[in-house]
């Protein structure tokens, strides 16, 4: 009992284009051939595009010019002045010698520019990854003893993490990182930054490692440091002075920049140099203090840093080493990926360009794989140096080459000067750098306003990282985020809709809105759907985690707002189901007459938010149709509006929806029988042979079909038909918007008030002439 009243205006030329179809337009169903024809349309061209995409430098290097070069040189030198002291500090944090930080910095900035899609990101040693490397080294040492040196363990870790990142990038599987939301990452980074700062406090005060174990949880490190403050040495004078100077210089130049905007850029570059200048000053002070000391110095200093690449050689890796670090590889890889992608995306949005996460993973992977030949330890994107590079006016990723040259110069020309750098000064550099990674307290309030549950995830991630360790902080962030995502998918909040009339004083129009009025003025008047019609809008895809929940909402609403088609469907107490709470003797005539609820006619599902539907979802709809038809004692119509995917349409057609209403249960197919053969079948024996022959004929016709060549379902970003000038009103004709063979699919929520009118006529004993017979596949207006 349905007709297609959905029509659209078309120009005369469009009408002539489809003149053979006329008013009887019948759409075809998408097939696997359509997908294959689009996916494998031009394999050589796709392979070439894939190869070119691996080297983004090829898309811009031929346009390189003098203006870009000036910007890159300034940014490269600026970052280089910061990366040298930072990288040595981070190497010490990773339980390595200072030169390994320089190795990682050189390889990171030099290799990345050839594979980068971000002009701002600077790859090299970072604080969080360095702390994790130190933990991995300690873990491997506990398992294997002194069989492997610290650099061998760190380099092997870089190689394994690099291979994993490279594999994920080459397979274009970088989307998996999207499953960890920003609040979880922020919580982990804040807790990690606090942990790193706590590990440097003993070195800042010169307290020996035998009194404070900096590998313990952050809160234990702080407590033990406070207990041993009496063991503070002269190092504290250098460390605290350096830390105060770093913050004071930054505060002073930022204040001057605001007060004198004309010289803001000059003050910015002067501010950038604070790390190098402070390290030079405390190094000079350390030399003046300790130059006459013997082998035992009054303060801890960096001492010998080998000139050049002294540790270049093949990677030592074997099964025992891999087995010892296997449990630590997932956490190290996640840190490597998360920090880099988060930074790259953030600065891409700030500076209005798009990064390619898969390509960024390839860049990280190649950098760490090649780095193992230079004994580099794991490198990833640095937040502080990336921000600095962006503010310096970098123009292209080639700025990394300039930074690499500066690091190379430091390796070959400045190593003698590094001897006198005080360890407490390097601790101050680390503390100053990582505090920028901590989210301010106001961020928790922002998360709470946006989504309270994510604010809780953020806060718990911070405390788990501080009071346990970085690994548990990461696992909590991932597990809680995944649980929240699965809950949102499995428990969607669909909406039952009513009609709202809007007016601007000149014209009126009707829209369908949730009857709950949660976002509407509570006093507005909504017109409910016609009696016996339920309009429901799912808010998620109709898939196996949530399909049962959504159809349960529909069934509950049907039983609340409509009555059974046969009031006393169970004449005796023995016939009544065990879970039916009805009266023992059935309903009286007075009770039946008093129930003014209508009998269910139709379910309208607005699929505008349903991007996909799977077999379980279709089977739930099939079961629901059977259940409601039995409840209403009639064939209940299922209408679908605003279907946005041809694959959703295909799935619904496979479930027997769209074309008409089934008269017999055998016509309504089960698409996922729990117990095969359990469903009701009518004349199954007599139809088996015929259906088998028909299916074989359809399969042969499908194999020989070339319908996919019309490119009907190919994605195309060129919407020429939308950009053409609209035809004049006199040239327009009307045609069907959807295929005439699917009268129960609509471009918008249909008006089904005719169903209530037909019921009223039936009750009065008047003849009602159907518009389209039940189950018909033809007949569109």
CSV table of N, CA and C in Angstrom, one decimal, residues 488-609:
chain,number,residue,atom,x,y,z
A,488,UNK,N,29.7,4.2,23.3
A,488,UNK,CA,28.9,5.1,22.5
A,488,UNK,C,28.4,4.4,21.2
A,489,UNK,N,29.1,3.5,20.7
A,489,UNK,CA,28.6,2.7,19.5
A,489,UNK,C,27.6,1.8,19.9
A,490,UNK,N,27.7,1.1,21.0
A,490,UNK,CA,26.8,0.0,21.4
A,490,UNK,C,25.5,0.5,22.0
A,491,UNK,N,25.6,1.8,22.5
A,491,UNK,CA,24.4,2.3,23.2
A,491,UNK,C,24.0,3.7,22.6
A,492,UNK,N,23.6,3.7,21.4
A,492,UNK,CA,23.3,4.9,20.7
A,492,UNK,C,21.9,5.5,21.2
A,493,UNK,N,21.7,6.8,21.1
A,493,UNK,CA,20.5,7.4,21.5
A,493,UNK,C,19.7,7.8,20.2
A,494,UNK,N,18.9,6.9,19.8
A,494,UNK,CA,18.0,7.2,18.7
A,494,UNK,C,16.9,8.2,19.1
A,495,UNK,N,16.2,8.7,18.1
A,495,UNK,CA,15.2,9.7,18.4
A,495,UNK,C,13.9,9.4,17.7
A,496,UNK,N,12.8,9.5,18.4
A,496,UNK,CA,11.5,9.4,17.8
A,496,UNK,C,11.1,10.8,17.4
A,497,UNK,N,10.5,11.0,16.2
A,497,UNK,CA,10.4,12.3,15.6
A,497,UNK,C,8.9,12.7,15.5
A,498,UNK,N,8.7,14.0,15.6
A,498,UNK,CA,7.5,14.6,15.3
A,498,UNK,C,7.7,15.8,14.4
A,499,UNK,N,6.5,16.3,13.9
A,499,UNK,CA,6.6,17.4,12.9
A,499,UNK,C,6.5,18.8,13.5
A,500,UNK,N,7.4,19.6,13.1
A,500,UNK,CA,7.5,21.0,13.6
A,500,UNK,C,7.3,22.0,12.4
A,501,UNK,N,6.4,22.9,12.5
A,501,UNK,CA,6.2,23.9,11.5
A,501,UNK,C,6.9,25.2,11.8
A,502,UNK,N,7.7,25.6,10.8
A,502,UNK,CA,8.5,26.8,11.0
A,502,UNK,C,8.0,27.9,10.0
A,503,UNK,N,8.1,29.1,10.4
A,503,UNK,CA,7.6,30.2,9.6
A,503,UNK,C,8.6,31.4,9.8
A,504,UNK,N,8.8,32.1,8.7
A,504,UNK,CA,9.6,33.3,8.7
A,504,UNK,C,8.7,34.5,8.5
A,505,UNK,N,7.4,34.3,8.5
A,505,UNK,CA,6.4,35.4,8.3
A,505,UNK,C,5.9,35.5,6.9
A,506,UNK,N,6.7,34.9,5.9
A,506,UNK,CA,6.3,34.9,4.5
A,506,UNK,C,5.9,33.5,4.0
A,507,UNK,N,6.7,32.5,4.5
A,507,UNK,CA,6.4,31.1,4.1
A,507,UNK,C,6.6,30.2,5.3
A,508,UNK,N,6.0,29.0,5.1
A,508,UNK,CA,6.1,28.0,6.2
A,508,UNK,C,6.7,26.7,5.6
A,509,UNK,N,7.3,26.0,6.5
A,509,UNK,CA,7.8,24.7,6.1
A,509,UNK,C,7.8,23.7,7.3
A,510,UNK,N,7.7,22.4,7.0
A,510,UNK,CA,7.7,21.5,8.1
A,510,UNK,C,9.0,20.7,8.1
A,511,UNK,N,9.5,20.5,9.3
A,511,UNK,CA,10.7,19.7,9.6
A,511,UNK,C,10.3,18.6,10.6
A,512,UNK,N,11.1,17.6,10.6
A,512,UNK,CA,11.0,16.5,11.6
A,512,UNK,C,12.1,16.6,12.7
A,513,UNK,N,11.6,16.7,14.0
A,513,UNK,CA,12.5,16.9,15.1
A,513,UNK,C,12.2,15.9,16.2
A,514,UNK,N,13.2,15.7,17.1
A,514,UNK,CA,12.9,14.7,18.2
A,514,UNK,C,11.8,15.2,19.1
A,515,UNK,N,10.9,14.3,19.4
A,515,UNK,CA,9.8,14.7,20.3
A,515,UNK,C,10.2,14.9,21.7
A,516,UNK,N,11.4,14.6,22.1
A,516,UNK,CA,11.9,14.8,23.4
A,516,UNK,C,12.1,16.3,23.7
A,517,UNK,N,12.2,17.1,22.6
A,517,UNK,CA,12.4,18.6,22.8
A,517,UNK,C,13.6,19.0,23.6
A,518,UNK,N,14.6,18.1,23.7
A,518,UNK,CA,15.8,18.4,24.5
A,518,UNK,C,16.5,19.7,24.1
A,519,UNK,N,16.4,20.0,22.8
A,519,UNK,CA,17.1,21.2,22.3
A,519,UNK,C,16.1,22.3,21.8
A,520,UNK,N,14.9,22.1,22.1
A,520,UNK,CA,13.8,23.0,21.6
A,520,UNK,C,13.2,23.7,22.8
A,521,UNK,N,12.5,24.8,22.5
A,521,UNK,CA,11.7,25.5,23.4
A,521,UNK,C,10.6,24.5,23.9
A,522,UNK,N,10.5,24.2,25.2
A,522,UNK,CA,9.6,23.2,25.7
A,522,UNK,C,8.1,23.6,25.3
A,523,UNK,N,7.8,24.9,25.1
A,523,UNK,CA,6.5,25.3,24.8
A,523,UNK,C,6.1,25.1,23.3
A,524,UNK,N,7.0,24.8,22.4
A,524,UNK,CA,6.6,24.7,21.0
A,524,UNK,C,5.7,23.5,20.9
A,525,UNK,N,4.8,23.6,19.9
A,525,UNK,CA,3.8,22.5,19.6
A,525,UNK,C,4.4,21.6,18.5
A,526,UNK,N,4.4,20.4,18.7
A,526,UNK,CA,4.8,19.4,17.7
A,526,UNK,C,3.6,18.6,17.3
A,527,UNK,N,3.6,18.3,16.0
A,527,UNK,CA,2.5,17.4,15.5
A,527,UNK,C,3.0,16.0,15.4
A,528,UNK,N,2.4,15.1,16.1
A,528,UNK,CA,2.9,13.7,16.1
A,528,UNK,C,2.7,13.1,14.7
A,529,UNK,N,3.3,12.0,14.4
A,529,UNK,CA,3.0,11.3,13.2
A,529,UNK,C,1.6,10.8,13.1
A,530,UNK,N,1.1,10.5,12.0
A,530,UNK,CA,-0.3,10.0,11.9
A,530,UNK,C,-0.5,8.8,12.9
A,531,UNK,N,-1.7,8.6,13.3
A,531,UNK,CA,-2.0,7.4,14.2
A,531,UNK,C,-1.5,6.1,13.6
A,532,UNK,N,-0.8,5.3,14.5
A,532,UNK,CA,-0.3,4.0,14.0
A,532,UNK,C,1.0,4.1,13.2
A,533,UNK,N,1.6,5.3,13.2
A,533,UNK,CA,2.9,5.4,12.4
A,533,UNK,C,4.0,5.9,13.4
A,534,UNK,N,5.1,5.2,13.4
A,534,UNK,CA,6.2,5.5,14.3
A,534,UNK,C,7.4,6.0,13.4
A,535,UNK,N,7.9,7.2,13.7
A,535,UNK,CA,9.0,7.7,13.0
A,535,UNK,C,10.3,7.7,13.9
A,536,UNK,N,11.3,7.0,13.5
A,536,UNK,CA,12.5,6.8,14.3
A,536,UNK,C,13.7,7.2,13.5
A,537,UNK,N,14.7,7.9,14.2
A,537,UNK,CA,15.9,8.3,13.5
A,537,UNK,C,17.1,7.7,14.3
A,538,UNK,N,17.8,6.7,13.8
A,538,UNK,CA,19.0,6.2,14.5
A,538,UNK,C,20.1,7.2,14.4
A,539,UNK,N,20.9,7.2,15.4
A,539,UNK,CA,22.0,8.2,15.5
A,539,UNK,C,23.4,7.6,15.2
A,540,UNK,N,23.4,6.3,14.9
A,540,UNK,CA,24.6,5.6,14.6
A,540,UNK,C,24.4,4.6,13.5
A,541,UNK,N,25.4,4.1,12.9
A,541,UNK,CA,25.3,3.1,11.9
A,541,UNK,C,24.6,1.9,12.5
A,542,UNK,N,23.9,1.1,11.7
A,542,UNK,CA,23.0,0.0,12.2
A,542,UNK,C,23.9,-1.3,12.1
A,543,UNK,N,24.7,-1.6,13.1
A,543,UNK,CA,25.6,-2.7,13.0
A,543,UNK,C,25.5,-3.6,14.2
A,544,UNK,N,26.2,-4.6,14.3
A,544,UNK,CA,26.0,-5.7,15.3
A,544,UNK,C,26.2,-5.2,16.7
A,545,UNK,N,27.0,-4.2,17.1
A,545,UNK,CA,27.0,-3.8,18.5
A,545,UNK,C,25.7,-3.1,19.0
A,546,UNK,N,25.0,-2.5,18.1
A,546,UNK,CA,23.9,-1.6,18.5
A,546,UNK,C,22.6,-1.9,17.9
A,547,UNK,N,22.5,-2.8,16.9
A,547,UNK,CA,21.2,-3.0,16.2
A,547,UNK,C,20.1,-3.5,17.1
A,548,UNK,N,20.5,-4.4,18.0
A,548,UNK,CA,19.4,-5.0,19.0
A,548,UNK,C,18.9,-3.9,19.9
A,549,UNK,N,19.8,-3.0,20.4
A,549,UNK,CA,19.4,-1.9,21.2
A,549,UNK,C,18.4,-1.0,20.5
A,550,UNK,N,18.7,-0.7,19.2
A,550,UNK,CA,17.9,0.3,18.5
A,550,UNK,C,16.5,-0.3,18.2
A,551,UNK,N,16.5,-1.6,17.8
A,551,UNK,CA,15.1,-2.2,17.5
A,551,UNK,C,14.3,-2.4,18.8
A,552,UNK,N,15.0,-2.6,19.9
A,552,UNK,CA,14.3,-2.7,21.2
A,552,UNK,C,13.6,-1.4,21.5
A,553,UNK,N,14.3,-0.3,21.2
A,553,UNK,CA,13.7,1.0,21.5
A,553,UNK,C,12.4,1.2,20.6
A,554,UNK,N,12.5,0.7,19.4
A,554,UNK,CA,11.3,0.8,18.5
A,554,UNK,C,10.2,-0.1,19.0
A,555,UNK,N,10.5,-1.3,19.4
A,555,UNK,CA,9.4,-2.2,19.9
A,555,UNK,C,8.8,-1.7,21.1
A,556,UNK,N,9.6,-1.2,22.1
A,556,UNK,CA,9.0,-0.6,23.3
A,556,UNK,C,8.1,0.5,23.0
A,557,UNK,N,8.5,1.4,22.1
A,557,UNK,CA,7.7,2.6,21.8
A,557,UNK,C,6.4,2.1,21.1
A,558,UNK,N,6.5,1.1,20.2
A,558,UNK,CA,5.3,0.6,19.6
A,558,UNK,C,4.3,0.1,20.6
A,559,UNK,N,4.7,-0.7,21.6
A,559,UNK,CA,3.8,-1.3,22.6
A,559,UNK,C,3.3,-0.2,23.5
A,560,UNK,N,4.0,0.9,23.6
A,560,UNK,CA,3.6,2.0,24.5
A,560,UNK,C,2.5,2.8,23.8
A,561,UNK,N,2.6,3.0,22.5
A,561,UNK,CA,1.7,4.0,21.8
A,561,UNK,C,0.6,3.3,21.0
A,562,UNK,N,0.7,2.0,20.7
A,562,UNK,CA,-0.3,1.3,19.9
A,562,UNK,C,-0.8,0.1,20.7
A,563,UNK,N,-1.9,-0.4,20.2
A,563,UNK,CA,-2.5,-1.6,20.8
A,563,UNK,C,-2.4,-2.8,19.9
A,564,UNK,N,-2.6,-4.0,20.5
A,564,UNK,CA,-2.6,-5.2,19.7
A,564,UNK,C,-3.7,-5.2,18.6
A,565,UNK,N,-3.3,-5.8,17.5
A,565,UNK,CA,-4.4,-5.8,16.4
A,565,UNK,C,-5.5,-6.7,16.8
A,566,UNK,N,-5.3,-7.7,17.7
A,566,UNK,CA,-6.3,-8.6,18.2
A,566,UNK,C,-6.2,-8.5,19.7
A,567,UNK,N,-7.2,-7.9,20.3
A,567,UNK,CA,-7.1,-7.6,21.7
A,567,UNK,C,-6.9,-8.9,22.6
A,568,UNK,N,-7.8,-9.8,22.4
A,568,UNK,CA,-7.8,-11.1,23.1
A,568,UNK,C,-7.2,-12.1,22.2
A,569,UNK,N,-5.9,-12.0,21.9
A,569,UNK,CA,-5.2,-12.9,21.0
A,569,UNK,C,-5.0,-14.3,21.6
A,570,UNK,N,-5.1,-14.3,23.0
A,570,UNK,CA,-4.9,-15.6,23.7
A,570,UNK,C,-6.2,-15.9,24.4
A,571,UNK,N,-7.1,-16.7,23.9
A,571,UNK,CA,-8.4,-16.9,24.5
A,571,UNK,C,-8.4,-17.6,25.8
A,572,UNK,N,-7.4,-18.5,26.1
A,572,UNK,CA,-7.4,-19.2,27.3
A,572,UNK,C,-6.1,-18.9,28.1
A,573,UNK,N,-6.1,-19.2,29.4
A,573,UNK,CA,-4.9,-18.9,30.2
A,573,UNK,C,-3.7,-19.8,29.7
A,574,UNK,N,-4.0,-20.9,29.2
A,574,UNK,CA,-2.9,-21.8,28.8
A,574,UNK,C,-2.3,-21.3,27.5
A,575,UNK,N,-3.1,-20.5,26.7
A,575,UNK,CA,-2.5,-20.0,25.4
A,575,UNK,C,-1.6,-18.8,25.7
A,576,UNK,N,-1.8,-18.1,26.8
A,576,UNK,CA,-1.1,-16.9,27.1
A,576,UNK,C,0.4,-17.2,27.4
A,577,UNK,N,1.3,-16.4,26.7
A,577,UNK,CA,2.7,-16.6,27.0
A,577,UNK,C,3.0,-16.3,28.5
A,578,UNK,N,4.1,-16.9,28.9
A,578,UNK,CA,4.4,-16.8,30.3
A,578,UNK,C,4.8,-15.4,30.8
A,579,UNK,N,5.3,-14.6,29.8
A,579,UNK,CA,5.7,-13.3,30.1
A,579,UNK,C,4.7,-12.2,29.8
A,580,UNK,N,3.5,-12.6,29.4
A,580,UNK,CA,2.4,-11.6,29.1
A,580,UNK,C,1.7,-11.3,30.4
A,581,UNK,N,1.7,-10.0,30.8
A,581,UNK,CA,1.1,-9.6,32.1
A,581,UNK,C,-0.4,-9.3,32.0
A,582,UNK,N,-1.0,-9.6,30.9
A,582,UNK,CA,-2.4,-9.3,30.7
A,582,UNK,C,-3.4,-10.0,31.7
A,583,UNK,N,-4.6,-9.5,31.8
A,583,UNK,CA,-5.6,-10.1,32.7
A,583,UNK,C,-5.8,-11.6,32.5
A,584,UNK,N,-6.0,-12.4,33.5
A,584,UNK,CA,-6.2,-13.8,33.4
A,584,UNK,C,-7.3,-14.2,32.5
A,585,UNK,N,-8.4,-13.5,32.6
A,585,UNK,CA,-9.6,-13.8,31.8
A,585,UNK,C,-9.7,-13.0,30.5
A,586,UNK,N,-8.7,-12.4,30.1
A,586,UNK,CA,-8.7,-11.6,28.9
A,586,UNK,C,-9.3,-10.2,29.1
A,587,UNK,N,-9.3,-9.4,28.1
A,587,UNK,CA,-9.9,-8.0,28.2
A,587,UNK,C,-11.4,-8.1,27.9
A,588,UNK,N,-12.1,-7.3,28.7
A,588,UNK,CA,-13.5,-7.2,28.5
A,588,UNK,C,-13.8,-6.3,27.4
A,589,UNK,N,-15.1,-6.3,26.9
A,589,UNK,CA,-15.5,-5.4,25.8
A,589,UNK,C,-15.3,-3.9,26.2
A,590,UNK,N,-15.6,-3.6,27.4
A,590,UNK,CA,-15.5,-2.2,27.9
A,590,UNK,C,-14.0,-1.8,27.9
A,591,UNK,N,-13.1,-2.7,28.3
A,591,UNK,CA,-11.7,-2.4,28.3
A,591,UNK,C,-11.2,-2.2,26.9
A,592,UNK,N,-11.7,-3.0,26.0
A,592,UNK,CA,-11.2,-2.9,24.6
A,592,UNK,C,-11.7,-1.6,24.0
A,593,UNK,N,-12.9,-1.2,24.3
A,593,UNK,CA,-13.5,0.0,23.8
A,593,UNK,C,-12.8,1.3,24.4
A,594,UNK,N,-12.3,1.1,25.6
A,594,UNK,CA,-11.7,2.3,26.3
A,594,UNK,C,-10.3,2.5,25.8
A,595,UNK,N,-9.7,1.5,25.2
A,595,UNK,CA,-8.3,1.7,24.7
A,595,UNK,C,-8.4,2.4,23.3
A,596,UNK,N,-8.1,3.6,23.3
A,596,UNK,CA,-8.2,4.5,22.1
A,596,UNK,C,-6.9,4.5,21.3
A,597,UNK,N,-5.9,3.7,21.7
A,597,UNK,CA,-4.7,3.7,21.0
A,597,UNK,C,-4.9,3.1,19.6
A,598,UNK,N,-4.2,3.6,18.6
A,598,UNK,CA,-4.3,3.0,17.2
A,598,UNK,C,-3.6,1.7,17.1
A,599,UNK,N,-3.9,1.0,16.1
A,599,UNK,CA,-3.2,-0.2,15.7
A,599,UNK,C,-2.0,0.2,14.8
A,600,UNK,N,-0.9,-0.4,15.0
A,600,UNK,CA,0.3,-0.1,14.3
A,600,UNK,C,0.1,-0.3,12.8
A,601,UNK,N,0.5,0.7,12.0
A,601,UNK,CA,0.5,0.6,10.5
A,601,UNK,C,1.8,0.5,9.9
A,602,UNK,N,2.7,1.4,10.3
A,602,UNK,CA,4.0,1.6,9.6
A,602,UNK,C,5.1,2.1,10.5
A,603,UNK,N,6.3,1.7,10.2
A,603,UNK,CA,7.5,2.2,10.9
A,603,UNK,C,8.3,2.9,9.8
A,604,UNK,N,8.6,4.2,10.1
A,604,UNK,CA,9.5,5.0,9.2
A,604,UNK,C,10.8,5.2,9.9
A,605,UNK,N,11.9,4.7,9.2
A,605,UNK,CA,13.2,4.9,9.7
A,605,UNK,C,14.0,5.9,8.9
A,606,UNK,N,14.4,7.0,9.6
A,606,UNK,CA,15.2,8.0,8.9
A,606,UNK,C,16.6,7.6,9.0
A,607,UNK,N,17.2,7.2,7.9
A,607,UNK,CA,18.6,6.6,7.9
A,607,UNK,C,19.6,7.7,7.5
A,608,UNK,N,19.3,9.0,7.7
A,608,UNK,CA,20.2,10.0,7.3
A,608,UNK,C,21.6,10.0,8.1
A,609,UNK,N,21.6,9.3,9.3
A,609,UNK,CA,22.8,9.2,10.0
A,609,UNK,C,23.4,7.8,10.0
